Short mmCIF file of C-alpha atoms in Angstrom, two decimals:
data_model
loop_
_atom_site.label_atom_id
_atom_site.label_comp_id
_atom_site.label_asym_id
_atom_site.label_seq_id
_atom_site.Cartn_x
_atom_site.Cartn_y
_atom_site.Cartn_z
CA UNK A 1214 156.37 54.59 -31.35
CA UNK A 1215 155.91 54.41 -27.61
CA UNK A 1216 152.45 53.68 -26.20
CA UNK A 1217 150.94 54.47 -22.86
CA UNK A 1218 151.54 51.47 -20.69
CA UNK A 1219 149.52 51.70 -17.49
CA UNK A 1220 147.60 48.50 -17.00
CA UNK A 1221 144.26 48.30 -15.23
CA UNK A 1222 142.40 45.04 -15.70
CA UNK A 1223 141.50 43.40 -12.43
CA UNK A 1224 139.34 44.91 -9.71
CA UNK A 1225 139.34 44.45 -5.96
CA UNK A 1226 136.88 45.56 -3.35
CA UNK A 1227 138.01 48.96 -2.10
CA UNK A 1228 139.75 48.95 1.29
CA UNK A 1229 138.30 50.84 4.25
CA UNK A 1230 138.40 54.58 3.67
CA UNK A 1231 141.28 56.33 5.41
CA UNK A 1232 139.75 58.69 7.95
CA UNK A 1233 142.44 61.33 7.56
CA UNK A 1234 143.77 62.99 4.45
CA UNK A 1235 147.28 64.36 4.10
CA UNK A 1236 147.81 68.07 3.71
CA UNK A 1237 150.66 69.30 1.56
CA UNK A 1238 150.66 72.75 3.11
CA UNK A 1239 153.64 71.90 5.29
CA UNK A 1240 155.68 69.90 2.81
CA UNK A 1241 159.41 70.42 2.73
CA UNK A 1242 160.17 72.50 -0.34
CA UNK A 1243 162.65 70.09 -1.86
CA UNK A 1244 161.67 69.60 -5.48
CA UNK A 1245 164.61 68.56 -7.64
CA UNK A 1246 166.61 71.50 -8.94
CA UNK A 1247 169.48 69.68 -10.59
CA UNK A 1248 170.15 70.43 -14.28
CA UNK A 1249 168.88 67.92 -16.86
CA UNK A 1250 171.30 65.30 -18.15
CA UNK A 1251 168.86 63.68 -20.59
CA UNK A 1252 167.31 64.94 -23.80
CA UNK A 1253 164.31 63.64 -25.74
CA UNK A 1254 164.05 64.67 -29.41
CA UNK A 1255 160.75 64.16 -31.24
CA UNK A 1256 161.03 63.19 -34.91
CA UNK A 1257 157.38 63.04 -36.01
CA UNK A 1258 157.64 61.50 -39.47
CA UNK A 1259 155.72 58.36 -40.41
CA UNK A 1260 154.65 56.82 -43.71
CA UNK A 1261 151.09 56.82 -42.37
CA UNK A 1262 149.33 57.03 -39.03
CA UNK A 1263 148.78 53.73 -37.22
CA UNK A 1264 145.20 53.11 -36.11
CA UNK A 1265 146.08 53.40 -32.38
CA UNK A 1266 148.32 56.47 -32.60
CA UNK A 1267 147.39 59.82 -31.06
CA UNK A 1268 150.93 61.25 -31.08
CA UNK A 1269 151.87 64.40 -32.99
CA UNK A 1270 153.14 63.07 -36.31
CA UNK A 1271 153.54 64.13 -39.93
CA UNK A 1272 152.53 61.43 -42.42
CA UNK A 1273 154.90 61.51 -45.39
CA UNK A 1274 153.04 59.00 -47.53
CA UNK A 1275 154.74 56.42 -49.74
CA UNK A 1276 157.65 57.86 -51.68
CA UNK A 1277 159.91 56.43 -54.30
CA UNK A 1278 163.52 57.29 -53.76
CA UNK A 1279 165.38 58.64 -50.75
CA UNK A 1280 164.06 60.83 -47.96
CA UNK A 1281 167.32 62.82 -47.90
CA UNK A 1282 165.86 65.58 -50.05
CA UNK A 1283 162.39 65.78 -48.49
CA UNK A 1284 162.05 69.45 -47.45
CA UNK A 1285 159.54 68.53 -44.76
CA UNK A 1286 162.25 66.58 -42.97
CA UNK A 1287 165.14 68.96 -43.57
CA UNK A 1288 163.11 72.04 -42.58
CA UNK A 1289 161.90 70.36 -39.39
CA UNK A 1290 165.38 69.25 -38.37
CA UNK A 1291 166.60 72.81 -38.93
CA UNK A 1292 163.75 74.00 -36.66
CA UNK A 1293 164.79 71.56 -33.93
CA UNK A 1294 168.38 72.80 -34.11
CA UNK A 1295 167.10 76.38 -33.81
CA UNK A 1296 165.16 75.40 -30.68
CA UNK A 1297 168.23 73.81 -29.15
CA UNK A 1298 170.33 76.88 -29.92
CA UNK A 1299 167.70 79.22 -28.43
CA UNK A 1300 167.44 77.25 -25.19
CA UNK A 1301 169.02 78.84 -22.13
CA UNK A 1302 172.76 78.19 -21.91
CA UNK A 1303 173.69 75.73 -19.17
CA UNK A 1304 175.92 76.80 -16.33
CA UNK A 1305 179.62 76.09 -16.90
CA UNK A 1306 179.68 73.44 -14.18
CA UNK A 1307 176.53 71.63 -15.39
CA UNK A 1308 177.20 68.00 -16.36
CA UNK A 1309 176.91 66.98 -20.04
CA UNK A 1310 174.06 64.91 -21.40
CA UNK A 1311 174.13 61.28 -20.31
CA UNK A 1312 171.25 60.05 -22.47
CA UNK A 1313 169.75 61.17 -25.78
CA UNK A 1314 166.56 59.58 -27.10
CA UNK A 1315 165.12 60.03 -30.60
CA UNK A 1316 161.44 59.15 -30.52
CA UNK A 1317 158.49 59.72 -32.77
CA UNK A 1318 156.93 59.10 -35.13
CA UNK A 1319 159.39 56.91 -36.94
CA UNK A 1320 162.85 58.42 -36.45
CA UNK A 1321 164.42 55.82 -38.74
CA UNK A 1322 162.85 57.68 -41.68
CA UNK A 1323 165.16 60.64 -40.99
CA UNK A 1324 168.48 60.48 -42.88
CA UNK A 1325 171.44 59.81 -40.57
CA UNK A 1326 173.20 63.02 -41.62
CA UNK A 1327 170.23 65.01 -40.32
CA UNK A 1328 170.12 63.06 -37.07
CA UNK A 1329 173.83 63.84 -36.74
CA UNK A 1330 173.14 67.56 -37.14
CA UNK A 1331 170.83 67.38 -34.11
CA UNK A 1332 173.47 65.50 -32.11
CA UNK A 1333 176.02 68.15 -33.06
CA UNK A 1334 173.62 70.88 -31.89
CA UNK A 1335 173.10 69.10 -28.56
CA UNK A 1336 176.83 68.57 -28.14
CA UNK A 1337 177.58 72.21 -28.87
CA UNK A 1338 174.94 73.46 -26.46
CA UNK A 1339 175.03 71.07 -23.53
CA UNK A 1340 177.93 68.72 -24.09
CA UNK A 1341 177.48 64.98 -24.54
CA UNK A 1342 179.32 62.36 -22.51
CA UNK A 1343 181.59 60.01 -24.40
CA UNK A 1344 179.66 57.07 -22.91
CA UNK A 1345 176.24 58.57 -23.63
CA UNK A 1346 173.32 56.19 -24.13
CA UNK A 1347 171.99 57.30 -27.52
CA UNK A 1348 168.73 55.59 -28.46
CA UNK A 1349 166.58 55.74 -31.57
CA UNK A 1350 163.20 54.23 -32.38
CA UNK A 1351 163.14 52.30 -35.65
CA UNK A 1352 160.36 50.53 -37.56
CA UNK A 1353 160.83 47.53 -39.83
CA UNK A 1354 160.81 48.48 -43.50
CA UNK A 1355 162.17 51.99 -42.91
CA UNK A 1356 165.91 51.28 -42.88
CA UNK A 1357 168.53 49.11 -44.51
CA UNK A 1358 171.95 47.88 -43.43
CA UNK A 1359 173.68 51.00 -44.75
CA UNK A 1360 171.47 53.37 -42.76
CA UNK A 1361 171.95 51.22 -39.67
CA UNK A 1362 175.75 51.34 -40.05
CA UNK A 1363 175.66 55.12 -40.51
CA UNK A 1364 173.50 55.65 -37.44
CA UNK A 1365 175.84 53.54 -35.32
CA UNK A 1366 179.20 54.41 -36.85
CA UNK A 1367 178.73 58.09 -37.73
CA UNK A 1368 175.92 59.40 -35.52
CA UNK A 1369 176.84 57.45 -32.39
CA UNK A 1370 173.60 55.55 -31.84
CA UNK A 1371 174.25 52.66 -29.44
CA UNK A 1372 170.72 51.59 -28.55
CA UNK A 1373 167.79 50.77 -30.85
CA UNK A 1374 164.11 50.36 -30.00
CA UNK A 1375 162.62 48.22 -32.77
CA UNK A 1376 158.85 48.60 -33.19
CA UNK A 1377 157.87 45.05 -34.13
CA UNK A 1378 154.50 45.14 -32.25
CA UNK A 1379 153.34 41.68 -33.45
CA UNK A 1380 154.52 38.65 -35.43
CA UNK A 1381 151.26 38.06 -37.34
CA UNK A 1382 150.56 39.78 -40.67
CA UNK A 1383 146.82 39.98 -40.03
CA UNK A 1384 147.36 41.76 -36.71
CA UNK A 1385 149.85 44.20 -38.23
CA UNK A 1386 147.46 44.99 -41.09
CA UNK A 1387 144.63 45.49 -38.63
CA UNK A 1388 146.73 48.05 -36.75
CA UNK A 1389 147.53 50.00 -39.90
CA UNK A 1390 151.24 49.26 -39.54
CA UNK A 1391 153.42 50.00 -42.56
CA UNK A 1392 155.27 46.69 -42.37
CA UNK A 1393 154.60 42.99 -42.33
CA UNK A 1394 156.29 39.98 -40.77
CA UNK A 1395 158.75 39.68 -43.67
CA UNK A 1396 160.04 43.20 -42.95
CA UNK A 1397 160.25 42.31 -39.24
CA UNK A 1398 162.68 39.47 -39.93
CA UNK A 1399 164.67 41.61 -42.35
CA UNK A 1400 164.98 44.32 -39.69
CA UNK A 1401 165.99 41.79 -37.05
CA UNK A 1402 168.75 40.49 -39.32
CA UNK A 1403 170.04 44.03 -39.92
CA UNK A 1404 170.00 45.02 -36.26
CA UNK A 1405 171.64 41.81 -35.02
CA UNK A 1406 174.24 41.95 -37.79
CA UNK A 1407 175.31 45.53 -37.17
CA UNK A 1408 178.73 45.65 -35.58
CA UNK A 1409 178.97 47.95 -32.60
CA UNK A 1410 175.31 47.62 -31.65
CA UNK A 1411 174.93 45.26 -28.73
CA UNK A 1412 171.99 46.95 -27.02
CA UNK A 1413 168.55 46.83 -28.60
CA UNK A 1414 164.96 46.54 -27.53
CA UNK A 1415 162.07 44.76 -29.23
CA UNK A 1416 158.63 46.35 -28.73
CA UNK A 1417 155.35 44.42 -28.64
CA UNK A 1418 151.70 45.45 -28.16
CA UNK A 1419 149.08 43.34 -26.43
CA UNK A 1420 145.26 43.54 -26.34
CA UNK A 1421 145.00 44.39 -30.04
CA UNK A 1422 141.80 43.79 -32.03
CA UNK A 1423 141.28 40.10 -32.88
CA UNK A 1424 144.49 39.16 -31.07
CA UNK A 1425 144.21 35.77 -29.41
CA UNK A 1426 146.15 34.36 -26.50
CA UNK A 1427 147.77 31.90 -28.93
CA UNK A 1428 148.94 34.78 -31.15
CA UNK A 1429 150.33 36.60 -28.13
CA UNK A 1430 152.13 33.47 -26.95
CA UNK A 1431 153.70 33.13 -30.41
CA UNK A 1432 154.82 36.78 -30.46
CA UNK A 1433 156.42 36.44 -27.03
CA UNK A 1434 158.18 33.21 -28.04
CA UNK A 1435 159.53 34.71 -31.24
CA UNK A 1436 160.62 37.84 -29.39
CA UNK A 1437 162.65 35.73 -26.97
CA UNK A 1438 164.16 33.76 -29.86
CA UNK A 1439 165.30 37.03 -31.47
CA UNK A 1440 167.61 37.54 -28.45
CA UNK A 1441 167.09 41.27 -27.76
CA UNK A 1442 168.71 42.70 -24.65
CA UNK A 1443 165.45 44.48 -23.77
CA UNK A 1444 161.75 43.89 -24.42
CA UNK A 1445 159.01 46.50 -24.02
CA UNK A 1446 155.43 45.23 -23.76
CA UNK A 1447 152.71 47.86 -24.14
CA UNK A 1448 149.04 47.29 -23.55
CA UNK A 1449 146.80 48.93 -26.13
CA UNK A 1450 145.08 52.08 -24.92
CA UNK A 1451 142.20 53.12 -27.18
CA UNK A 1452 142.42 56.90 -27.49
CA UNK A 1453 139.75 59.29 -28.69
CA UNK A 1454 140.53 60.79 -32.07
CA UNK A 1455 142.24 57.64 -33.37
CA UNK A 1456 140.79 55.17 -35.88
CA UNK A 1457 140.56 52.55 -33.14
CA UNK A 1458 138.74 55.11 -31.00
CA UNK A 1459 136.11 55.47 -33.72
CA UNK A 1460 135.80 51.74 -34.39
CA UNK A 1461 136.06 50.00 -31.04
CA UNK A 1462 134.90 50.15 -27.44
CA UNK A 1463 137.39 48.88 -24.83
CA UNK A 1464 136.32 45.54 -23.38
CA UNK A 1465 133.99 44.75 -26.28
CA UNK A 1466 134.81 42.36 -29.14
CA UNK A 1467 137.06 42.44 -31.14
CA UNK A 1468 139.05 44.00 -28.30
CA UNK A 1469 139.75 41.62 -25.41
CA UNK A 1470 137.89 41.77 -22.12
CA UNK A 1471 139.63 43.03 -19.00
CA UNK A 1472 140.13 39.44 -17.88
CA UNK A 1473 141.68 38.49 -21.23
CA UNK A 1474 143.97 41.52 -21.14
CA UNK A 1475 145.09 40.45 -17.69
CA UNK A 1476 145.98 37.06 -19.16
CA UNK A 1477 148.08 38.77 -21.85
CA UNK A 1478 149.97 40.72 -19.20
CA UNK A 1479 150.49 37.73 -16.92
CA UNK A 1480 151.71 35.60 -19.81
CA UNK A 1481 154.24 38.28 -20.80
CA UNK A 1482 155.56 38.50 -17.26
CA UNK A 1483 155.92 34.75 -16.86
CA UNK A 1484 157.36 34.15 -20.34
CA UNK A 1485 159.94 36.91 -20.27
CA UNK A 1486 161.08 36.46 -16.67
CA UNK A 1487 161.28 32.73 -17.37
CA UNK A 1488 163.60 33.53 -20.29
CA UNK A 1489 165.98 35.46 -18.04
CA UNK A 1490 164.62 38.98 -18.44
CA UNK A 1491 164.27 41.19 -15.38
CA UNK A 1492 160.83 42.80 -15.07
CA UNK A 1493 162.17 46.11 -13.82
CA UNK A 1494 159.23 48.36 -14.79
CA UNK A 1495 155.57 47.73 -15.54
CA UNK A 1496 156.15 47.46 -19.30
CA UNK A 1497 159.89 46.85 -19.44
CA UNK A 1498 162.05 43.73 -19.30
CA UNK A 1499 165.80 43.48 -19.76
CA UNK A 1500 168.79 41.24 -19.55
CA UNK A 1501 171.10 42.07 -16.65
CA UNK A 1502 172.63 45.52 -17.04
CA UNK A 1503 170.48 46.57 -20.01
CA UNK A 1504 167.87 48.78 -18.38
CA UNK A 1505 166.96 51.82 -20.46
CA UNK A 1506 168.96 54.59 -18.81
CA UNK A 1507 166.92 57.26 -20.57
CA UNK A 1508 163.57 55.89 -19.45
CA UNK A 1509 164.88 55.54 -15.91
CA UNK A 1510 165.26 59.32 -15.96
CA UNK A 1511 161.47 59.50 -16.28
CA UNK A 1512 160.71 56.81 -13.72
CA UNK A 1513 163.04 58.37 -11.15
CA UNK A 1514 161.39 61.78 -11.73
CA UNK A 1515 164.66 63.38 -12.77
CA UNK A 1516 164.75 66.51 -14.95
CA UNK A 1517 165.10 66.25 -18.73
CA UNK A 1518 165.05 68.39 -21.84
CA UNK A 1519 162.48 67.88 -24.58
CA UNK A 1520 162.82 69.20 -28.11
CA UNK A 1521 160.45 69.11 -31.06
CA UNK A 1522 156.78 68.93 -31.87
CA UNK A 1523 154.72 68.08 -28.78
CA UNK A 1524 157.81 67.19 -26.74
CA UNK A 1525 157.74 67.73 -22.97
CA UNK A 1526 160.49 69.03 -20.70
CA UNK A 1527 160.73 68.59 -16.94
CA UNK A 1528 162.91 71.19 -15.28
CA UNK A 1529 162.88 72.60 -11.76
CA UNK A 1530 159.83 70.54 -10.84
CA UNK A 1531 157.81 72.01 -13.74
CA UNK A 1532 156.58 70.09 -16.80
CA UNK A 1533 156.14 71.94 -20.05
CA UNK A 1534 154.90 70.60 -23.39
CA UNK A 1535 155.48 72.17 -26.77
CA UNK A 1536 152.66 72.72 -29.28
CA UNK A 1537 151.45 69.60 -31.11
CA UNK A 1538 150.80 71.37 -34.43
CA UNK A 1539 153.60 72.43 -36.73
CA UNK A 1540 152.52 76.04 -37.25
CA UNK A 1541 152.22 76.65 -33.50
CA UNK A 1542 155.52 74.90 -32.87
CA UNK A 1543 157.23 77.15 -35.40
CA UNK A 1544 155.82 80.14 -33.52
CA UNK A 1545 157.07 78.69 -30.25
CA UNK A 1546 160.62 78.43 -31.59
CA UNK A 1547 160.42 81.98 -32.92
CA UNK A 1548 159.26 83.26 -29.52
CA UNK A 1549 162.08 81.37 -27.83
CA UNK A 1550 164.61 82.96 -30.17
CA UNK A 1551 163.12 86.40 -29.54
CA UNK A 1552 163.44 86.01 -25.78
CA UNK A 1553 159.69 85.90 -25.20
CA UNK A 1554 160.00 82.51 -23.49
CA UNK A 1555 162.53 81.44 -20.87
CA UNK A 1556 162.75 77.77 -20.01
CA UNK A 1557 165.33 76.76 -17.43
CA UNK A 1558 165.76 74.57 -14.38
CA UNK A 1559 166.30 77.31 -11.81
CA UNK A 1560 162.83 78.85 -11.46
CA UNK A 1561 161.00 77.85 -8.28
CA UNK A 1562 158.04 80.16 -8.05
CA UNK A 1563 155.71 78.06 -10.22
CA UNK A 1564 156.43 74.64 -8.71
CA UNK A 1565 153.34 72.76 -7.54
CA UNK A 1566 154.74 70.54 -4.79
CA UNK A 1567 151.55 68.52 -4.63
CA UNK A 1568 152.10 67.53 -8.27
CA UNK A 1569 155.71 66.65 -7.53
CA UNK A 1570 154.68 64.46 -4.59
CA UNK A 1571 152.12 62.65 -6.76
CA UNK A 1572 154.55 62.24 -9.65
CA UNK A 1573 157.10 60.57 -7.39
CA UNK A 1574 154.55 58.04 -6.15
CA UNK A 1575 153.11 57.34 -9.60
CA UNK A 1576 156.47 56.87 -11.30
CA UNK A 1577 158.08 54.93 -8.45
CA UNK A 1578 155.26 52.42 -8.25
CA UNK A 1579 155.75 51.64 -11.95
CA UNK A 1580 159.14 50.11 -11.10
CA UNK A 1581 160.30 46.94 -9.41
CA UNK A 1582 162.39 49.07 -7.04
CA UNK A 1583 159.29 50.85 -5.84
CA UNK A 1584 158.89 53.96 -3.72
CA UNK A 1585 161.97 54.86 -1.67
CA UNK A 1586 160.23 55.65 1.60
CA UNK A 1587 163.25 57.26 3.27
CA UNK A 1588 163.87 59.62 0.38
CA UNK A 1589 160.17 60.41 0.15
CA UNK A 1590 160.02 61.28 3.85
CA UNK A 1591 163.02 63.58 3.49
CA UNK A 1592 161.30 65.43 0.63
CA UNK A 1593 157.70 65.49 1.76
CA UNK A 1594 157.57 64.64 5.46
CA UNK A 1595 156.44 61.69 7.60
CA UNK A 1596 152.74 62.47 7.44
CA UNK A 1597 152.32 61.46 3.81
CA UNK A 1598 154.18 58.20 4.35
CA UNK A 1599 151.96 57.36 7.32
CA UNK A 1600 148.80 57.92 5.29
CA UNK A 1601 150.13 56.00 2.26
CA UNK A 1602 150.99 53.02 4.43
CA UNK A 1603 147.54 53.10 6.03
CA UNK A 1604 145.91 53.27 2.59
CA UNK A 1605 147.93 50.33 1.26
CA UNK A 1606 147.60 48.12 4.35
CA UNK A 1607 144.75 45.95 2.94
CA UNK A 1608 146.79 45.40 -0.20
CA UNK A 1609 149.88 44.36 1.72
CA UNK A 1610 147.60 41.76 3.30
CA UNK A 1611 146.29 40.66 -0.12
CA UNK A 1612 149.80 40.52 -1.62
CA UNK A 1613 149.28 43.25 -4.23
CA UNK A 1614 151.59 45.67 -2.41
CA UNK A 1615 154.95 44.63 -0.96
CA UNK A 1616 156.70 46.44 1.88
CA UNK A 1617 160.45 45.94 2.28
CA UNK A 1618 163.06 46.81 4.89
CA UNK A 1619 166.51 48.38 4.36
CA UNK A 1620 167.93 45.06 3.10
CA UNK A 1621 164.96 44.76 0.73
CA UNK A 1622 163.61 41.86 2.74
CA UNK A 1623 159.87 41.48 2.27
CA UNK A 1624 157.93 42.34 5.42
CA UNK A 1625 155.05 40.03 6.24
CA UNK A 1626 151.57 41.49 6.58
CA UNK A 1627 151.80 40.98 10.34
CA UNK A 1628 155.16 42.77 10.51
CA UNK A 1629 153.78 45.63 8.47
CA UNK A 1630 150.71 45.92 10.70
CA UNK A 1631 152.92 45.89 13.77
CA UNK A 1632 155.00 48.75 12.41
CA UNK A 1633 151.84 50.72 11.67
CA UNK A 1634 150.60 50.17 15.21
CA UNK A 1635 153.40 52.44 16.48
CA UNK A 1636 152.27 55.36 14.31
CA UNK A 1637 150.13 57.01 16.99
CA UNK A 1638 153.07 56.93 19.41
CA UNK A 1639 155.85 57.89 17.01
CA UNK A 1640 153.97 59.96 14.44
CA UNK A 1641 155.86 58.15 11.70
CA UNK A 1642 156.46 54.75 10.15
CA UNK A 1643 159.77 53.12 11.05
CA UNK A 1644 161.25 49.99 9.48
CA UNK A 1645 159.62 50.36 6.05
CA UNK A 1646 162.27 51.32 3.49
CA UNK A 1647 160.46 50.59 0.20
CA UNK A 1648 156.93 50.03 -1.05
CA UNK A 1649 156.45 48.32 -4.39
CA UNK A 1650 153.74 46.52 -6.34
CA UNK A 1651 153.89 42.74 -6.73
CA UNK A 1652 154.53 41.17 -10.12
CA UNK A 1653 152.24 40.60 -11.91
CA UNK A 1654 149.21 40.92 -9.60
CA UNK A 1655 150.10 44.33 -8.15
CA UNK A 1656 151.18 45.74 -11.49
CA UNK A 1657 147.80 44.69 -12.91
CA UNK A 1658 146.16 46.90 -10.30
CA UNK A 1659 148.57 49.79 -10.79
CA UNK A 1660 145.93 52.27 -11.92
CA UNK A 1661 143.68 51.59 -8.95
CA UNK A 1662 146.48 51.57 -6.40
CA UNK A 1663 148.04 54.77 -7.71
CA UNK A 1664 144.63 56.42 -7.80
CA UNK A 1665 144.15 55.55 -4.13
CA UNK A 1666 147.52 57.08 -3.35
CA UNK A 1667 146.37 60.24 -5.13
CA UNK A 1668 143.31 60.35 -2.88
CA UNK A 1669 145.67 60.62 0.05
CA UNK A 1670 147.94 63.20 -1.57
CA UNK A 1671 145.19 65.38 -3.01
CA UNK A 1672 142.15 65.35 -0.68
#
């Protein structure tokens, strides 16, 4: 299960207020209109709800026997296939899907033959590239070697996201997880021993109740020793409506303080980069060449399909989420089949270009690559870039924001200030090709820095 991963622990004194605010009234109307080449499929089934989870799920409970004949699973998969079939046909020259991601929930509870039926529906509707990245989230204790072989050999899964979360039984119990450390090691053995699967991620959660720095250090060390090609590190977000939301207040014991959470994040960055993992996104680390192609679709603000309960699509600059409750979702699919809904990537009339401009900044600043200033200027004009640079100037000086030139050479604070000094004469910023947050200090301030950017974009 994926968790929200913005981090916001340290605070800085606010920089001087920018005297001017950007207006989006004159933005170039250049929101992306390309067809989606990625699809997210939500499989909501879990044994039980974890204490931190606010996702749309269906708790199956503990069953004896196989899940193959559970009508709740088979009926839902049939509903997903109906949604795919009822979706607008792509144009003949649209490219096939390049990534498919099965998230949840716990997708590894779904029998491989049913996952395959969804893949077949996607292939029949949109086409699927032969070299597609096909990912699935899996939890320890919900699959065996046979299921793993079927997912890889018959379904075509070639990337696994393994939800380990922690390597201490007491922490796992405290989170309401359905597995313990013994199941973690069993799952690791199955994943590493599966022929044809060379790409897998190990997921961890920091800032959990009663979690100590020593526990976190152990989890990071054991994660590195497991030799995954990718590690995702999510910071706990306490959401209203969850068990943790009822029990705990962020920053108060047994949850860590903001300063302690910052230590967790800094330790993860230093440990994983020191072990040869590239910190390519706020919560994501990988060995060379093993970035998550599907997640990069999100971070680069590219369009994607979403299917299933609560799933979101992003097409033609418009985001659309499906109902989170099963009855309403069933009605949504029925309306789609009856032609009462039309979701495609060609409509332009409802695009909010201010939202698009903010999305690009927010998502870009999550990544090590950062905001592509040249591309941003082409889409939204010089004025926004000028104001963003002015807003971030104090943080370039403090080292939390990094400005780079075309060769990705870091510009010194003096060089950056000198380039800004020409703004009044030129009306634009020249020489700045990228803006990114530093690692880990800038990433720790990501919420604050992105919020300041939003103040510029949405006065």
